[in-house]
Every structure is written in structure tokens, then in C-alpha cells.
Amino acid sequence: MPPRKAASKDPEPLPRSARKDLTRARLLQAALTLMGEGRSFTSLGLREIAREAGVVPNAFYRHFRNTDELGLVLVEEVGITLRRLLREARKMDVAPSDMLRRSVSVYLEYVKLNRLQFLFISSERSGGSRILRLAIRNDVTHFTNEMAQDFRMRGLYAHLPTARLQMVCGMIVMTMLAAATDVLDLPPDQTLLEAEMSENFVQQLKIILFGATRLNDALGSS
Amino acid sequence: MPPRKAASKDPEPLPRSARKDLTRARLLQAALTLMGEGRSFTSLGLREIAREAGVVPNAFYRHFRNTDELGLVLVEEVGITLRRLLREARKMDVAPSDMLRRSVSVYLEYVKLNRLQFLFISSERSGGSRILRLAIRNDVTHFTNEMAQDFRMRGLYAHLPTARLQMVCGMIVMTMLAAATDVLDLPPDQTLLEAEMSENFVQQLKIILFGATRLNDALGSS
DNA sequence: GCTTGCGGTGTACGCTTGTACACAAATTGT
DNA sequence: ACAATTTGTGTACAAGCGTACACCGCAAGC
């Protein structure tokens, strides 16, 4: 017997705050879903989002002042996702043998898993509202920095001066985002093209990493 | 005496087709101008553009079926601009001594000169309407291909297999676009930051080019 | 246990938007 | 010289938008 009043149909009384968070999540998800259908975030209307979320337009205001604010929360979530990605990357083996290829495939899998979020940042990173753009760029910068720090901790590319390491990570992230954009507007189940892109991605990273170390050596010895 | 009727005030009879092209150009320019004010193209309305161009909304239809079609024309113009850039680059000296640095500064100057157009592609390359996005990507791909072809004609990086050269050019273009994006949302007259970015840009290209040749050598000799 | 506060709803407003139709002027082809 | 085409205008309408206000039911706090 359920201890709670034992009402015939009372699946979950759900404390009010939880209910609130739930519809809030629905609003966020609605925005992402709409973007997944090809719409750009900037062109989304408050009413549209509310409709997709299954609530009346006014309910929107109980959670966000306007669409931009919702966008900022989305960016925040993306930040969390990126941090999670780094955390997963960190506990990968340091086995040097095609660790690059492994990283790439893990990353691409991650992108497909969090499709909508990556679609969001790749769409709004350059082009939406100024505030959103800056917020996203901020997150990306943080990601880059943490990546550089991880490299340092692992003793990878230890001979590179910090500034250069930072730049290399910047290039890596740029390449990662470009790759994400590419896989995202690829129709699903195009395994062949996908494999090709993945291989390209690996080669690009190799070029960057190889170039960075060797160029540094060449300059240092001159 | 002007042969044409000799009316008192008749500055230019201007054939009708010219007048048409003129307002058409005004519409295109209006769209770019609005984007220069921070608006994203996707969020521009037909009426908004017409208003900015100083014509009544209905006049829009005499030139474009809808805003997307106007966007496509803009993309076309961008394509011309890019081709012009390549043509200018082609007639630069082949003097190897810091030709990279010179190319970069020429390019950045070109970006600032065609500010609005680059802002447009950098905004809509990922994120606007699907049709526009594809059109832009198409142009960028063409640009990349022509660049690779130029490299070949000049005998630069002749030892790279075509596929690899193509990839390198892809990375260069990606870096160029990223750099353009960066200088574009930099407030004007930030000469210091701008110089720093420019130098970064040079270094990135060096890494790519150096890495590509050397990585290729290393693989070829193994 | 009653009041209070909060999440959600319904109605309503003023505004902008895309588009349709009829029309004016004027350049063009014959 | 005349008729036809073409560019730009004015008016109009239905639809969608963001937002304000009054309201309702119910969980929460005294």
C-alpha cells in the first residue's frame, strides 16, 4: 500500500517546484526540437516555443523573460555538455597508438548523441543575437582552455610554450566544430560519407599537431 | 544644347531597365545594411528591407519572389567578391619571403573592405535557411577548389597528392573564415588587438602548411 | 484550516507581417 | 502616335506576434 493518502489514481503528487522544472525543461526541449526541424533559433517566437511545449504562451513568462533568456539557459546546458565531453575524454587511455582516431570517433559519437545541442551552438555561434553569440563563444573559449590544461597535465606537447599550446587547442576546437557541423547536416545513415569525413577529420588534426610541434622545433633551433 | 527635348530639368532620362536595377541594388544593399546593424538575415522581413530601401513593400515583388531569393542573389554577389579576391591574390609576387604575412594582411584588408558581405556569409554559413546555407557552402567549396588549383599552377606544395592539397586548402579556408569572423565583430580601430589577431592568423597558417608538407614527407618515407 | 502565493489559463489589445488587387505614370515597341 | 508593358504606389485584409490583465486551482506555510 502506498503510504501517500492511498488515493485510487494518484501516480505522483509531485511537489510543485518539480512540476515547474518539468515544464521549464519542456520549453527548453521545445526550442531545441524546433531547431532540429531546420528553424534557426533567432527566428523562433515565444508563442511558437510555447505551442511546441504544449503550454499557453503566457506560461512562458513564468520561466523566462524572453526568448533570448531561454537561449542563454540553453547555452549554459551546452557548457555542461562540453564539460562532460572533456571529462569522458580525460579518462580515456593514454595509449598513444591511434588514440587520435579513437578520440575522433568518440567525439563524433558524442556529437550525434547530443545532436540538437551541437546543432544549436553551430548555428548560433556566428549569426544569431549578439548576446547568444558572445555567450557561446565564451563557452567555447573555456572549453579550449580546459583542453590546453589537460594537455599540460598529461604531459602532451610539453615542449610547446603555453601561448602556442593555446593556439593549437584553438585550432583543434575550430576543426572539431567544423566537423560537427558537417556530420550534423549529413542525412542520417550515410555511413560511408561519415567514415570518410571522420578520416578527414583525423588527418586534419594530425596536420595541426604535427605542424605545431615541428614548426616549433624548427623555429627553436634556428 | 542637350539634344534630348531640351527640357529645363532633365538630369538623366535613365532607361527604365537601369532604374530597375538601381532599386534592385538598393534592396540588396538595404538587406546588407540591416545585417550590419546586428540583425541576422533570416530574421529580416520583406517589409523591413523595403522600408530600409525606401520603397513600398509591394515593390519588393517586382524584383524577388521572397526574401530567400534575395538572399541567393546576395550569395551570388559574394561569390563574385571571392573570385575577385583570388584574382588579386594571383597577381601577387611569388616572392617567398614573408609572402604569407603579406597575403594575410591583404586578405584582412579585403575583409574589412567588404565588411558586410563577409558578415553575411559568416552569419549564414551555418544557421540561416537551408537553401542559403547550401548556396554559401557551395561558393566556399568553389573557392577552395580554385585555391588548390592556383597552388598547383604556381608549383607550390607540388609534392602533395591532390587529395591532400585539397584538404589543406580546406583547412586554410576554414581558418580564413574564422579569422574574418573574428575581425568582423571586433570594434573598429582596435589596431592592437587586430595586429595580434593577424599574427595569430599567420601562425595558424604556418602550422597548417608546415604540418601538411612534413606530415606527408614523414608518411611517404616510412 | 485558512490564507497566501504560484504555475498555468483565457481573453484581449495593438502592432507588424506577407500578400492580393486595382491603379498611376511613363518608357517602350510598333 | 498609340497601345502595351513595366515599375512603383495605395489600400486592404487575415494571420501571427509579444504582452497586459484578470482569473483559477492547488500546493505550501502560518
Short mmCIF file of C-alpha atoms in Angstrom, two decimals, chain B residues 17 25 67 95 106 212:
data_model
loop_
_atom_site.label_atom_id
_atom_site.label_comp_id
_atom_site.label_asym_id
_atom_site.label_seq_id
_atom_site.Cartn_x
_atom_site.Cartn_y
_atom_site.Cartn_z
CA SER B 17 15.93 48.96 -67.04
CA ALA B 25 20.56 47.20 -55.90
CA THR B 67 13.49 37.19 -49.06
CA ALA B 95 58.43 36.24 -53.56
CA VAL B 106 45.90 41.79 -47.87
CA ALA B 212 50.91 19.26 -44.25
#
